[in-house]
Coordinates of C-alpha atoms in Angstrom, one line a residue:
M15 CA 32.0 -17.7 52.5
A16 CA 32.7 -21.1 54.1
R17 CA 34.8 -22.1 51.0
V18 CA 36.7 -19.0 51.3
R19 CA 37.4 -19.6 55.2
K20 CA 38.2 -23.7 54.5
V21 CA 41.0 -22.2 51.6
E22 CA 42.6 -19.9 54.4
W23 CA 42.6 -22.5 57.2
D24 CA 44.4 -24.9 54.4
T25 CA 46.6 -22.3 53.5
R26 CA 48.0 -21.7 57.5
I27 CA 48.2 -25.6 57.7
K28 CA 50.2 -25.7 55.0
L29 CA 52.3 -22.8 56.2
L30 CA 52.9 -24.9 59.7
A31 CA 53.8 -28.2 57.6
T32 CA 56.2 -26.2 55.6
I33 CA 58.1 -25.1 58.6
L34 CA 58.3 -28.4 60.4
S35 CA 59.1 -30.2 57.2
G36 CA 61.9 -27.8 56.8
G37 CA 63.3 -28.1 60.1
A38 CA 63.1 -31.8 60.0
A39 CA 65.0 -32.0 56.5
L40 CA 67.8 -29.5 58.2
V41 CA 68.3 -32.1 61.0
S42 CA 68.6 -34.8 58.4
I43 CA 71.0 -33.2 56.4
L44 CA 73.2 -31.9 59.5
S45 CA 73.1 -35.6 60.8
F46 CA 73.9 -37.0 57.5
V47 CA 76.7 -34.6 57.1
A48 CA 78.0 -35.6 60.4
G49 CA 78.0 -39.1 59.9
R50 CA 79.4 -39.1 56.8
R51 CA 82.4 -37.1 58.4
T52 CA 82.7 -39.7 61.1
A53 CA 82.3 -42.8 58.7
H54 CA 85.2 -41.6 56.3
A55 CA 87.1 -41.4 59.2
S56 CA 86.5 -44.6 60.9
D57 CA 86.9 -46.5 57.5
A58 CA 90.0 -44.7 56.7
A59 CA 91.5 -45.6 60.2
A60 CA 90.1 -49.3 59.8
G61 CA 90.9 -49.4 56.4
L62 CA 87.5 -50.9 55.5
G63 CA 85.5 -50.5 51.9
V64 CA 82.3 -48.2 51.5
V65 CA 79.2 -50.3 52.8
E66 CA 76.2 -51.0 49.8
V67 CA 73.0 -49.1 50.1
T68 CA 70.4 -51.2 50.1
R69 CA 67.2 -49.0 50.5
I70 CA 66.2 -45.5 50.4
A71 CA 63.2 -44.0 52.1
L72 CA 61.6 -40.5 51.3
S73 CA 59.7 -38.6 53.6
P74 CA 56.9 -37.6 52.8
L75 CA 56.2 -40.1 50.1
A76 CA 53.6 -37.6 48.7
D77 CA 53.0 -34.0 48.8
T78 CA 50.4 -31.1 47.6
A79 CA 51.2 -27.6 46.7
Y80 CA 48.2 -25.4 46.8
S81 CA 50.0 -22.6 45.2
L82 CA 52.4 -21.7 42.6
G83 CA 55.7 -20.7 44.3
D84 CA 54.9 -23.1 47.2
T85 CA 58.1 -24.9 48.3
L86 CA 57.8 -28.7 49.4
H87 CA 60.5 -30.2 51.7
F88 CA 61.6 -33.9 51.5
A89 CA 64.1 -35.9 53.8
T90 CA 65.9 -38.8 52.7
V91 CA 67.3 -41.9 54.8
A92 CA 69.7 -44.7 53.4
A93 CA 70.5 -47.8 54.9
D94 CA 72.0 -51.2 54.5
A95 CA 70.7 -54.5 54.1
H96 CA 70.9 -54.5 58.0
G97 CA 69.0 -51.5 58.2
Q98 CA 71.6 -49.4 59.7
V99 CA 71.6 -46.0 58.8
L100 CA 74.2 -44.9 56.4
H101 CA 75.7 -41.7 55.6
A102 CA 75.6 -41.0 51.9
A103 CA 78.4 -39.1 50.9
S104 CA 76.9 -38.5 47.6
V105 CA 73.2 -37.4 47.0
H106 CA 71.2 -36.5 43.7
W107 CA 67.7 -34.9 43.4
T108 CA 65.6 -35.1 40.3
V109 CA 62.0 -34.3 39.2
D110 CA 60.6 -36.4 36.1
N111 CA 58.4 -33.5 34.8
P112 CA 60.6 -30.2 35.7
T113 CA 57.7 -28.0 33.8
I114 CA 55.6 -28.8 36.8
A115 CA 58.0 -28.6 39.7
H116 CA 61.8 -28.0 40.7
V117 CA 64.0 -29.8 42.9
D118 CA 67.2 -28.1 44.0
S119 CA 70.1 -30.2 45.7
A120 CA 68.9 -29.9 49.1
G121 CA 65.5 -31.8 48.2
Q122 CA 63.7 -28.6 48.7
V123 CA 60.9 -28.8 45.7
V124 CA 58.9 -25.6 44.3
A125 CA 55.6 -25.9 42.4
L126 CA 55.7 -24.4 38.7
A127 CA 52.7 -25.4 37.3
P128 CA 49.6 -27.5 38.0
G129 CA 50.0 -31.6 37.4
V130 CA 51.5 -34.3 38.8
T131 CA 55.4 -35.1 39.0
T132 CA 57.8 -37.3 40.7
V133 CA 60.5 -36.4 42.9
M134 CA 63.6 -38.8 42.9
V135 CA 66.5 -39.4 44.8
A136 CA 69.5 -41.2 43.9
I137 CA 72.3 -42.4 46.7
G138 CA 74.8 -45.2 46.3
G139 CA 73.1 -46.6 43.0
R140 CA 69.5 -47.0 44.8
T141 CA 66.7 -44.5 44.0
G142 CA 63.9 -43.2 46.2
R143 CA 60.7 -42.0 44.9
A144 CA 58.0 -39.3 46.0
R145 CA 54.8 -37.9 44.4
V146 CA 54.2 -34.2 44.3
V147 CA 51.0 -32.8 43.4
V148 CA 50.7 -29.3 42.3
Q149 CA 46.7 -28.4 42.5
P150 CA 46.7 -24.3 42.8
R151 CA 43.3 -23.7 44.8
M152 CA 42.0 -20.2 44.3
T153 CA 41.5 -18.0 46.9
E154 CA 40.4 -14.7 45.0
L155 CA 38.0 -14.2 41.8
A156 CA 37.6 -11.0 39.7
I157 CA 36.2 -10.0 36.2
I158 CA 38.9 -8.6 34.1
G159 CA 37.7 -4.6 33.3
D160 CA 36.6 -1.7 34.9
S161 CA 34.4 -1.5 37.9
V162 CA 31.5 -0.6 35.2
I163 CA 31.9 -2.5 32.0
P164 CA 30.8 -0.4 29.2
I165 CA 29.0 -2.0 26.2
A166 CA 27.4 -0.4 23.3
E167 CA 23.7 -1.4 22.5
G168 CA 23.2 -4.1 20.1
T169 CA 26.6 -5.2 20.4
T170 CA 28.7 -8.3 22.1
L171 CA 31.6 -8.5 24.4
E172 CA 33.6 -11.4 25.6
L173 CA 34.2 -11.4 29.3
R174 CA 36.7 -13.0 31.2
A175 CA 37.3 -14.1 34.5
M176 CA 40.7 -14.7 36.2
G177 CA 41.1 -16.2 40.0
A178 CA 44.4 -16.0 41.8
D179 CA 45.7 -18.5 44.8
A180 CA 47.2 -17.4 47.9
R181 CA 50.4 -16.4 46.6
G182 CA 48.9 -14.1 44.1
N183 CA 49.4 -16.2 40.9
W184 CA 46.8 -15.5 38.2
L185 CA 44.5 -19.3 37.6
D186 CA 42.0 -19.6 34.7
P187 CA 38.6 -20.5 36.0
V188 CA 37.7 -22.8 33.7
D189 CA 34.7 -23.9 35.1
A190 CA 33.5 -20.4 35.5
V191 CA 29.4 -19.9 35.2
W192 CA 28.1 -16.4 34.1
S193 CA 24.8 -15.1 35.0
G194 CA 23.2 -11.9 34.7
G195 CA 20.7 -9.2 36.0
D196 CA 18.1 -7.1 33.9
A197 CA 17.5 -9.2 30.5
E198 CA 16.1 -6.1 28.8
V199 CA 19.4 -4.4 29.6
A200 CA 22.0 -6.8 28.9
L201 CA 22.4 -10.7 28.0
I202 CA 24.8 -12.8 29.2
D203 CA 25.5 -16.7 28.6
T204 CA 26.9 -19.0 30.8
A205 CA 30.3 -18.9 28.9
G206 CA 30.6 -15.2 29.3
T207 CA 29.3 -13.5 26.1
L208 CA 27.8 -10.3 27.1
Q209 CA 25.1 -8.8 24.7
G210 CA 23.8 -4.9 25.0
V211 CA 20.2 -5.2 24.8
S212 CA 18.9 -1.4 25.4
P213 CA 20.4 1.8 26.9
G214 CA 20.8 1.1 30.9
I215 CA 22.7 -0.4 33.8
T216 CA 22.5 -3.9 35.3
K217 CA 25.1 -6.3 37.0
I218 CA 26.4 -9.6 35.9
S219 CA 28.2 -11.9 37.9
V220 CA 30.4 -15.2 37.8
V221 CA 31.1 -18.1 40.1
A222 CA 33.7 -20.5 40.2
A223 CA 35.5 -22.9 42.7
G224 CA 32.8 -21.5 45.5
L225 CA 33.9 -18.2 44.6
S226 CA 31.9 -15.4 43.0
S227 CA 32.6 -12.0 41.5
E228 CA 30.5 -9.0 40.1
R229 CA 30.6 -6.3 37.8
K230 CA 27.9 -3.5 36.9
V231 CA 27.2 -3.2 33.3
L232 CA 26.3 0.1 31.4
V233 CA 24.5 -0.3 27.9
T234 CA 25.0 2.9 26.2
P235 CA 22.9 3.7 23.1
V236 CA 24.2 3.7 19.8
P237 CA 22.7 6.2 17.0
S238 CA 21.1 3.8 14.3
S239 CA 18.7 5.9 12.5
L240 CA 17.5 9.2 11.7
T241 CA 14.0 10.5 11.7
L242 CA 12.9 13.6 9.8
T243 CA 10.5 15.1 12.4
A244 CA 9.8 18.7 10.5
G245 CA 10.8 20.6 7.3
A246 CA 10.0 17.9 4.8
D247 CA 8.8 18.8 1.3
Q248 CA 9.0 22.3 1.7
R249 CA 9.2 25.1 -0.9
A250 CA 10.4 28.7 -0.9
A251 CA 11.5 30.8 -3.9
V252 CA 15.2 30.6 -4.7
N253 CA 17.4 32.4 -2.2
Q254 CA 14.5 32.7 0.3
K255 CA 14.6 30.8 3.9
L256 CA 12.1 27.9 4.1
P257 CA 9.3 28.5 6.7
T258 CA 9.9 25.6 8.9
A259 CA 13.0 24.8 10.3
V260 CA 14.8 21.4 9.3
A261 CA 14.5 19.1 12.6
V262 CA 15.7 15.6 13.1
Q263 CA 15.6 12.6 15.7
V264 CA 18.4 10.5 16.3
V265 CA 17.3 7.1 17.7
S266 CA 18.9 4.0 18.7
R267 CA 18.6 0.5 17.5
S268 CA 15.8 -0.1 20.3
G269 CA 14.2 3.2 18.7
R270 CA 15.0 5.3 21.9
P271 CA 16.6 8.8 21.5
V272 CA 20.2 9.3 21.5
P273 CA 21.3 12.3 23.3
G274 CA 24.8 14.2 23.2
V275 CA 25.4 13.2 19.6
Q276 CA 26.6 15.6 17.1
V277 CA 24.5 16.2 13.9
T278 CA 25.9 17.6 10.7
F279 CA 23.7 19.4 8.3
D280 CA 25.7 19.8 5.1
P281 CA 23.8 21.6 2.0
S282 CA 24.8 20.6 -1.1
A283 CA 26.8 22.8 -3.9
S284 CA 24.5 25.8 -4.9
A285 CA 21.7 24.5 -2.3
G286 CA 22.0 27.6 -0.3
Q287 CA 23.1 27.4 3.3
V288 CA 22.3 26.4 7.0
E289 CA 22.5 27.8 10.4
P290 CA 23.9 26.1 12.4
Q291 CA 25.6 23.4 10.7
Y292 CA 26.7 21.3 13.6
V293 CA 24.1 20.6 16.4
T294 CA 24.3 18.4 19.3
T295 CA 20.9 16.4 20.0
D296 CA 19.1 17.2 23.1
T297 CA 17.6 14.9 25.7
L298 CA 15.0 13.8 23.2
G299 CA 17.9 13.2 20.6
M300 CA 16.6 16.1 18.6
A301 CA 18.6 18.4 16.4
G302 CA 17.3 21.4 14.3
T303 CA 18.4 23.9 11.9
R304 CA 17.1 26.8 9.5
W305 CA 17.9 26.4 5.7
T306 CA 18.1 29.0 3.1
L307 CA 17.7 28.0 -0.4
G308 CA 20.4 28.9 -2.9
P309 CA 19.9 30.5 -6.3
T310 CA 19.3 27.7 -8.4
A311 CA 15.8 26.9 -9.2
G312 CA 14.8 23.0 -9.3
R313 CA 15.2 20.6 -6.3
Q314 CA 18.0 21.4 -3.6
R315 CA 19.4 18.9 -1.3
L316 CA 20.5 19.1 2.2
A317 CA 22.6 16.0 3.7
V318 CA 22.3 15.0 7.3
E319 CA 25.1 13.1 9.2
V320 CA 25.4 11.2 12.1
G321 CA 28.7 9.6 13.2
G322 CA 28.1 5.6 13.3
I323 CA 24.9 5.9 11.2
D324 CA 26.6 4.7 7.7
S325 CA 24.2 6.4 5.1
A326 CA 23.1 10.4 5.6
M327 CA 19.7 11.3 5.4
I328 CA 18.6 13.6 2.4
V329 CA 16.3 16.1 2.9
T330 CA 14.8 17.9 -0.5
A331 CA 13.0 21.1 -1.0
E332 CA 11.8 23.1 -3.8
A333 CA 13.3 26.3 -4.9
D334 CA 10.9 27.9 -7.1
P335 CA 11.6 30.3 -9.9
T336 CA 10.4 33.5 -9.8
A337 CA 7.7 34.9 -12.3
E338 CA 9.7 38.2 -13.1
N339 CA 12.8 36.1 -14.0
T340 CA 11.2 33.4 -16.0
I341 CA 9.9 32.9 -19.6
I342 CA 7.9 29.8 -20.5
V343 CA 7.3 29.0 -24.4
A344 CA 4.8 26.1 -25.4
R345 CA 5.3 24.8 -28.9
P346 CA 3.6 23.9 -31.4
D347 CA 1.5 26.8 -31.2
S348 CA -1.6 25.3 -33.1
L349 CA -3.0 21.8 -32.1
T350 CA -5.6 19.7 -33.8
A351 CA -6.7 16.1 -33.0
E352 CA -9.9 14.2 -33.7
A353 CA -11.8 13.4 -30.6
G354 CA -10.7 10.9 -28.1
T355 CA -7.2 10.7 -30.3
A356 CA -3.5 11.9 -29.1
I357 CA -2.6 15.2 -31.1
A358 CA 0.3 14.5 -33.4
G359 CA 4.1 15.0 -31.9
A360 CA 4.7 16.2 -28.5
I361 CA 3.8 19.4 -26.7
V362 CA 7.0 20.8 -25.6
I363 CA 7.4 23.3 -22.7
E364 CA 10.7 25.6 -22.6
V365 CA 11.5 27.5 -19.4
T366 CA 14.6 30.0 -19.2
D367 CA 15.4 33.1 -17.2
T368 CA 15.3 36.7 -18.6
L369 CA 18.7 36.3 -19.7
G370 CA 18.1 33.0 -21.9
M371 CA 20.0 30.4 -19.3
V372 CA 17.8 27.4 -19.2
L373 CA 15.9 26.6 -15.9
A374 CA 16.5 22.7 -15.2
D375 CA 14.8 20.2 -12.8
V376 CA 11.7 22.4 -12.5
P377 CA 8.6 20.7 -11.9
V378 CA 5.9 20.7 -14.4
T379 CA 2.5 20.0 -13.9
W380 CA 0.1 19.0 -17.0
T381 CA -3.7 19.0 -16.4
A382 CA -6.3 18.4 -19.3
L383 CA -9.1 20.3 -18.6
D384 CA -12.0 18.9 -20.9
G385 CA -11.7 15.1 -20.3
G386 CA -8.4 14.4 -22.0
A387 CA -5.3 13.0 -20.6
F388 CA -1.4 13.4 -20.8
T389 CA 0.8 10.3 -21.2
Q390 CA 4.7 10.0 -21.2
A391 CA 4.7 13.8 -19.4
S392 CA 8.0 14.9 -18.2
T393 CA 7.4 16.0 -14.4
R394 CA 10.6 18.3 -14.6
T395 CA 12.4 20.2 -17.1
D396 CA 15.7 18.4 -18.6
S397 CA 18.9 19.6 -18.5
M398 CA 18.1 21.6 -21.7
G399 CA 15.1 23.4 -19.6
M400 CA 12.3 21.1 -21.6
A401 CA 9.5 19.3 -20.7
A402 CA 7.5 17.1 -23.0
A403 CA 4.0 15.4 -22.6
H404 CA 1.5 13.7 -25.1
W405 CA -2.0 15.0 -25.3
R406 CA -4.8 12.9 -26.1
V407 CA -7.8 15.0 -26.2
G408 CA -11.1 14.2 -24.5
P409 CA -14.3 12.6 -26.6
K410 CA -16.0 15.8 -26.7
A411 CA -15.6 17.6 -30.2
G412 CA -15.0 21.4 -30.2
L413 CA -12.4 23.5 -28.3
Q414 CA -10.8 21.6 -25.3
R415 CA -7.9 23.1 -23.0
A416 CA -5.3 21.7 -21.0
R417 CA -2.9 23.5 -18.2
A418 CA 1.0 23.2 -18.0
Q419 CA 1.9 24.7 -14.6
V420 CA 5.8 25.6 -14.2
G421 CA 7.0 26.0 -10.5
N422 CA 4.8 27.0 -7.7
P423 CA 1.0 28.3 -8.8
R424 CA 1.1 30.7 -6.5
S425 CA 3.9 32.8 -7.8
I426 CA 3.7 31.7 -11.6
P427 CA 0.5 31.4 -13.9
P428 CA -0.1 28.8 -15.5
V429 CA 0.4 28.0 -19.4
V430 CA -2.9 27.8 -21.3
L431 CA -3.3 25.2 -24.3
S432 CA -6.2 24.8 -26.6
A433 CA -6.5 22.1 -29.4
R434 CA -9.4 22.1 -32.1
V435 CA -11.2 18.7 -31.6
T436 CA -12.8 17.4 -34.6
P437 CA -15.6 14.6 -34.3
G438 CA -15.0 11.3 -35.9
H439 CA -16.7 9.5 -39.0
A440 CA -20.5 9.1 -38.5
T441 CA -21.3 5.9 -37.2
T442 CA -24.7 6.1 -35.5
L443 CA -27.8 7.8 -36.4
R444 CA -30.0 9.0 -33.5
L445 CA -33.7 10.3 -33.9
V446 CA -33.6 13.5 -31.5
S447 CA -37.3 14.7 -32.0
G448 CA -40.5 14.4 -34.0
D449 CA -41.6 11.0 -33.3
K450 CA -44.8 9.7 -32.1
Q451 CA -47.0 12.8 -33.4
R452 CA -50.3 13.2 -34.2
G453 CA -51.8 14.9 -37.4
V454 CA -54.6 15.0 -39.7
V455 CA -54.6 13.3 -42.9
S456 CA -53.0 15.1 -45.8
L457 CA -51.7 17.8 -43.7
T458 CA -47.9 18.3 -42.6
L459 CA -47.0 17.4 -39.0
S460 CA -46.6 20.3 -36.7
K461 CA -42.9 19.4 -35.8
A462 CA -40.2 18.4 -38.2
I463 CA -38.6 15.0 -37.6
V464 CA -34.9 15.8 -36.5
V465 CA -32.2 13.2 -36.5
R466 CA -28.6 13.3 -35.7
A467 CA -25.5 11.6 -37.0
L468 CA -23.0 10.7 -34.5
D469 CA -19.4 9.3 -34.4
S470 CA -18.6 6.6 -32.4
L471 CA -18.0 8.8 -29.0
G472 CA -21.3 10.4 -29.4
N473 CA -20.2 13.6 -31.3
G474 CA -22.2 15.4 -34.2
V475 CA -20.8 15.0 -37.6
G476 CA -21.8 17.6 -40.2
G477 CA -22.1 17.4 -43.8
V478 CA -23.7 13.9 -43.9
P479 CA -26.6 13.0 -46.0
I480 CA -29.4 11.6 -44.5
R481 CA -32.4 10.3 -46.7
F482 CA -35.8 10.2 -45.8
A483 CA -38.8 8.1 -46.8
S484 CA -42.4 7.2 -46.2
H485 CA -45.0 5.0 -47.8
S486 CA -48.0 7.2 -46.7
G487 CA -47.5 10.9 -47.6
E488 CA -44.7 13.2 -48.5
V489 CA -41.4 13.6 -46.8
D490 CA -38.3 15.5 -47.5
S491 CA -35.9 13.2 -49.2
I492 CA -32.2 14.0 -48.8
I493 CA -30.9 16.7 -46.2
H494 CA -27.3 17.0 -45.4
T495 CA -26.7 17.6 -41.5
D496 CA -25.6 20.7 -40.1
S497 CA -22.3 21.8 -37.8
T498 CA -23.9 19.4 -34.8
G499 CA -24.8 16.7 -36.9
R500 CA -28.7 17.5 -37.3
A501 CA -31.0 17.0 -40.0
G502 CA -34.6 17.7 -40.0
A503 CA -37.5 17.1 -42.7
R504 CA -41.0 18.1 -42.9
W505 CA -43.5 15.0 -43.1
T506 CA -46.6 15.5 -44.9
L507 CA -49.5 12.6 -44.0
G508 CA -51.0 10.8 -46.8
K509 CA -54.9 10.4 -47.2
M510 CA -55.4 7.2 -45.2
A511 CA -56.1 7.5 -41.5
G512 CA -54.0 5.3 -38.8
G513 CA -50.5 4.7 -37.7
V514 CA -47.6 5.6 -40.6
R515 CA -43.9 5.1 -40.6
A516 CA -41.1 7.2 -41.7
V517 CA -37.6 6.1 -42.0
A518 CA -34.3 8.2 -42.1
R519 CA -31.0 6.4 -43.3
M520 CA -27.6 7.8 -42.9
E521 CA -26.2 7.5 -46.7
G522 CA -23.0 4.9 -47.0
T523 CA -24.3 3.3 -44.1
K524 CA -26.7 0.7 -42.9
D525 CA -27.6 2.4 -39.7
S526 CA -31.3 4.1 -40.1
V527 CA -34.2 5.2 -37.7
V528 CA -38.0 4.7 -37.7
T529 CA -40.3 7.5 -36.7
T530 CA -44.0 7.0 -36.4
A531 CA -47.3 8.9 -36.5
T532 CA -50.8 8.8 -35.9
A533 CA -53.1 10.2 -38.9
R534 CA -56.2 11.2 -37.8
P535 CA -59.2 11.5 -40.2
G536 CA -60.5 14.9 -41.4
R537 CA -63.6 16.4 -40.7
A538 CA -66.9 15.1 -41.5
R539 CA -67.8 15.1 -45.2
T540 CA -70.5 12.7 -45.5
I541 CA -72.9 10.5 -43.5
V542 CA -73.6 7.2 -45.4
F543 CA -76.5 4.7 -44.4
M544 CA -75.3 1.4 -44.4
A545 CA -77.5 -1.3 -45.4
A546 CA -80.8 0.5 -43.8
P547 CA -84.2 -1.3 -44.5
A548 CA -85.9 -0.2 -47.4
G549 CA -89.3 -0.7 -46.4
G550 CA -91.6 -1.3 -43.2
T551 CA -94.9 -1.5 -41.7
A552 CA -96.5 1.8 -40.7
G553 CA -96.9 2.5 -37.2
R554 CA -94.4 -0.3 -36.5
P555 CA -90.5 -0.5 -35.7
L556 CA -88.2 -1.4 -38.7
S557 CA -87.2 -4.7 -38.5
K558 CA -83.5 -3.6 -37.4
S559 CA -81.8 -0.4 -36.2
V560 CA -80.6 1.8 -39.0
R561 CA -76.6 2.1 -39.1
M562 CA -74.9 5.1 -40.5
V563 CA -70.9 5.8 -40.8
V564 CA -69.7 9.6 -40.9
R565 CA -66.9 9.8 -43.4
D566 CA -64.5 12.4 -43.9
Q567 CA -63.3 13.6 -47.8
F568 CA -61.2 10.6 -48.1
G569 CA -63.7 8.0 -46.9
N570 CA -62.1 7.7 -43.5
P571 CA -64.5 7.2 -40.4
V572 CA -64.8 9.7 -38.2
P573 CA -65.3 9.4 -34.6
N574 CA -66.8 11.3 -31.9
T575 CA -69.0 13.3 -34.3
T576 CA -72.8 14.0 -32.8
V577 CA -75.2 12.9 -35.5
R578 CA -79.1 14.1 -34.9
F579 CA -81.9 12.2 -36.1
S580 CA -85.2 13.4 -37.4
V581 CA -88.1 11.8 -39.1
S582 CA -91.1 12.7 -41.4
G583 CA -93.3 10.0 -39.4
G584 CA -93.0 8.1 -36.5
S585 CA -90.2 8.6 -34.3
A586 CA -86.4 7.9 -33.9
S587 CA -84.4 6.5 -30.6
P588 CA -82.1 7.9 -29.8
R589 CA -82.8 11.0 -31.3
S590 CA -79.0 11.7 -31.5
G591 CA -75.7 9.4 -31.2
V592 CA -71.9 10.2 -31.0
S593 CA -69.7 8.1 -33.8
D594 CA -67.8 5.3 -32.5
A595 CA -63.9 4.5 -33.6
S596 CA -65.2 3.2 -36.7
G597 CA -67.5 6.3 -37.4
A598 CA -70.6 4.2 -36.9
V599 CA -73.8 5.4 -34.9
W600 CA -77.2 3.7 -34.7
T601 CA -81.0 4.3 -34.0
K602 CA -84.2 3.0 -33.8
W603 CA -87.1 3.9 -36.2
T604 CA -90.8 3.6 -35.6
L605 CA -92.7 4.4 -38.5
G606 CA -95.5 6.5 -38.5
T607 CA -99.3 5.2 -39.3
K608 CA -99.7 6.3 -42.3
A609 CA -98.9 4.2 -45.6
G610 CA -96.2 5.7 -48.0
N611 CA -92.9 7.1 -48.3
Q612 CA -91.2 8.4 -44.8
V613 CA -88.4 10.1 -44.3
L614 CA -85.1 9.5 -41.8
T615 CA -82.9 12.7 -41.6
A616 CA -79.3 12.4 -40.2
S617 CA -77.3 15.7 -39.6
I618 CA -74.2 17.1 -38.0
T619 CA -74.1 20.6 -37.1
S620 CA -70.5 21.6 -37.6
P621 CA -69.6 21.3 -40.3
A622 CA -72.8 21.0 -41.8
V623 CA -73.3 17.6 -43.2
K624 CA -76.9 16.2 -43.7
A625 CA -78.2 12.8 -45.4
T626 CA -81.5 11.2 -45.8
H627 CA -83.0 7.8 -45.8
T628 CA -86.6 7.1 -47.3
V629 CA -88.5 4.0 -46.6
K630 CA -91.9 3.0 -47.8
A631 CA -94.0 2.2 -45.3
A632 CA -97.0 -0.4 -46.2
P633 CA -100.2 -0.2 -44.5
P634 CA -100.7 -2.4 -41.4
P635 CA -102.5 -5.8 -42.4
A636 CA -106.4 -6.2 -41.8
P637 CA -107.2 -7.4 -38.4
K638 CA -108.5 -11.5 -38.3
R639 CA -112.5 -12.3 -38.0
P640 CA -112.9 -14.6 -35.0
A641 CA -114.1 -18.0 -36.1
S642 CA -118.1 -19.3 -36.0
T643 CA -119.0 -21.6 -32.8
K644 CA -122.5 -22.3 -34.3
G645 CA -123.6 -26.2 -34.3
R646 CA -120.2 -26.9 -32.5
S647 CA -120.9 -29.1 -29.1
T648 CA -118.9 -29.1 -26.0
K649 CA -117.8 -32.3 -24.8
K650 CA -117.0 -32.8 -21.1

């Protein structure tokens, strides 16, 4: 404010100086003219020549113009060598830089442009000089543009400030410094480059030569992107209205809603119609329309366009064919494959309407229901109304199923595909049942030995020859597997008790399985006395226990059999026993007191088995007489 007042004061002083200078110049000029007339008259009367000018003085010697168009006035005085003021008859004014100032014949200088120049006056061969400085001073500063500067969000704008001197001449404020208000709305650098940051209003200012000016800045949102807020991934039958309106939101570069923007909804050819087609966004930047699909099955597209956004948003909806107007044919009719392999050739689904017109771009979903998979599968029908896929069946032999779904499963039933899957070559032989059985020697085991021939995926393979063999007993030799890959053989045990083995081998391979069984001895048939004493002393125990072994008909020891003992003389202890694992049983026999043959009988009740052992009992030795003691002396 002090600076503005100083400029105003300098302007008033300058005006006063101009008036005074003009008056002085006028007096000087009038005096000069009168002097010239007097001198000419005097010189002419006296017959004297013109006096030589030796000195010229300009007043003032330097002056400054503070506005373009200001007028500076200079006065001149010519003198001879004696200091006598001369009245010049001829005065010539010039400036050395006429682009800065102009001088007329009266010595009146007008400022034209900033700078420094020299004013010169020539009289009688002499020249006088004065310095003129044109230095405009700004008295006003303004920002070019409206009172509110609009700028689009995310863009830049070069601002310009202009100053004016006291006469209203525009000046370029080269030392202008810019500054801004809210940096979240707009930014401005010191050179005057304005950048719109986000929608809003703020102020910017410029300062130069002690003056300042400010303007409001309005940052307007610019549509930058479209967001689909509703109506995505919808489907409906052809010619039907989608259940949900298609709605979008227009947002600016900073992600803020842009209201008042026209949105155009443009369905492609054969994609039905929308109502309304042109919608202005609300305060939240939202716009919506209802879309009725066209008559063509497949994907239909709706373009959403907004001015200022380069590319349109494409909304896609699925137009489903109707069941009553759709014919689906699958080829080939018969499908076969080995388990875990692909069916030879592609499976093709052909889709047409009831008039035979192909239905292109209709979705097709392939599903293997029994562990298989589809590869290189077309997800939509092509321009010929066909979709193809390769079916790799699952690992399980038998009947496998797959499903091809055309269009919407709610309106069109699926096409069910069936393939007959055969097992691969037999690679493995597995024991199914019949292992670790227990049976009686020479008898057939209660359960058959069952094996199964499998391929590499575990499927049973039929018709495979299986050879059975055993080193003990008899087993069926060669049996072919049935349709499930199973083969069973009956095993008759041999005559020897204990653990035995049988082997099943798959013909043509090295794979085999081993089954084991335990052969139990048969029923007791004999009792055999093992190294029993043949004689003893009557009334006394035998020197060692009597050991017996129970055996079956094949000589196998029979365990767990109760054997009872009876004697014709004396006693047996214990009187019964149970055979151990080796079929053995013992008893201690004390002979009777009578000499002669005595019999030990061992018997089994069930089955009735009996065995005897005879021992010859010798009479006991006579008792010894005590020795005579007659004639013996006793020493103490």
